[in-house]
Amino acid sequence: MDFRFDIIVEYTPYLIKGTLLTIGLSLAGILIGTILGLFIGLGKIQRRKLLTWPFVWYITFFRGTPLFVQILLIHFGVVPMLIGETNGIVATIVALSLNAAAYIAEIFRAGIQSIERGQMEAARSLGMTHVQAMRYVILPQAFKRMIPPLGNEFIVLIKESSLAAIVATPEIMYWGRAMAGQYYRVWEPYLTAAVIYLILTLSLSFLLNLLERRLKTE
């Protein structure tokens, strides 16, 4: 089997653009998903059970259905209703964010509930409101415990961004499939894409490990 480096070189500019877009999509999904996940997680642990139902059903839906299907529904259904036409990049960001939020919400919920109840009671006895106690006492402690599962979710999000190729979003896999379709080759496009994803996930893992070690020393 001959391995053709020349077609990889030919597609390098496109793969670089695709990599930058993949990073952008992933960062947007991580940022929006984390913000939404925090509010959904807090909503799920409310004392009034009736108010928790929308958050529970949100998490159930997005964790219980494939991201592949969610991207298609959002691309062909939701986005056209909002902006009047389909847009792969917008659909991908929305789908990744909403999907990640469901998983991150559970991470926040578990992290918050892992903190001893006495911490909240002590903060309230010092005159803090519930919101202040969550912000200054509970969440900082919970965040340290949440770094490993959050890191895993962020890594999964980078890999799942490859599904954006199905709605013609020009990220890494889009150009990998274009290379494969043009030259009828398998190893070169898909191994190249795999290596790029591996580099991205290893880089993120390295940064998260640095952050975890730094927080442990504080």
PDB file of C-alpha atoms in Angstrom, residues 22-23 26 151-161 172 193-209:
ATOM      1  CA  THR A  22     -13.143  23.108  14.826  1.00  0.00           C
ATOM      2  CA  ILE A  23     -11.384  24.958  17.649  1.00  0.00           C
ATOM      3  CA  SER A  26     -15.569  23.677  20.309  1.00  0.00           C
ATOM      4  CA  GLY A 151     -12.290  18.157  31.175  1.00  0.00           C
ATOM      5  CA  ASN A 152     -13.644  14.850  29.906  1.00  0.00           C
ATOM      6  CA  GLU A 153     -16.765  16.568  28.594  1.00  0.00           C
ATOM      7  CA  PHE A 154     -14.720  19.231  26.808  1.00  0.00           C
ATOM      8  CA  ILE A 155     -12.596  16.548  25.139  1.00  0.00           C
ATOM      9  CA  VAL A 156     -15.725  14.673  24.062  1.00  0.00           C
ATOM     10  CA  LEU A 157     -17.105  17.934  22.662  1.00  0.00           C
ATOM     11  CA  ILE A 158     -14.051  18.432  20.444  1.00  0.00           C
ATOM     12  CA  LYS A 159     -14.426  14.937  19.026  1.00  0.00           C
ATOM     13  CA  GLU A 160     -18.186  15.254  18.590  1.00  0.00           C
ATOM     14  CA  SER A 161     -17.698  18.445  16.570  1.00  0.00           C
ATOM     15  CA  ILE A 172     -11.711  18.964   9.846  1.00  0.00           C
ATOM     16  CA  ALA A 193      -8.002  13.909  10.576  1.00  0.00           C
ATOM     17  CA  ALA A 194      -7.442  11.444  13.438  1.00  0.00           C
ATOM     18  CA  VAL A 195      -3.975  12.860  14.121  1.00  0.00           C
ATOM     19  CA  ILE A 196      -5.309  16.422  14.188  1.00  0.00           C
ATOM     20  CA  TYR A 197      -8.069  15.490  16.642  1.00  0.00           C
ATOM     21  CA  LEU A 198      -5.516  13.618  18.761  1.00  0.00           C
ATOM     22  CA  ILE A 199      -3.289  16.695  18.932  1.00  0.00           C
ATOM     23  CA  LEU A 200      -6.238  18.896  19.925  1.00  0.00           C
ATOM     24  CA  THR A 201      -7.462  16.548  22.655  1.00  0.00           C
ATOM     25  CA  LEU A 202      -3.973  15.934  24.057  1.00  0.00           C
ATOM     26  CA  SER A 203      -3.322  19.689  24.158  1.00  0.00           C
ATOM     27  CA  LEU A 204      -6.571  20.281  26.035  1.00  0.00           C
ATOM     28  CA  SER A 205      -5.797  17.431  28.439  1.00  0.00           C
ATOM     29  CA  PHE A 206      -2.386  18.970  29.143  1.00  0.00           C
ATOM     30  CA  LEU A 207      -3.894  22.391  29.888  1.00  0.00           C
ATOM     31  CA  LEU A 208      -6.560  20.902  32.147  1.00  0.00           C
ATOM     32  CA  ASN A 209      -3.963  18.886  34.065  1.00  0.00           C
TER      33      ASN A 209
END
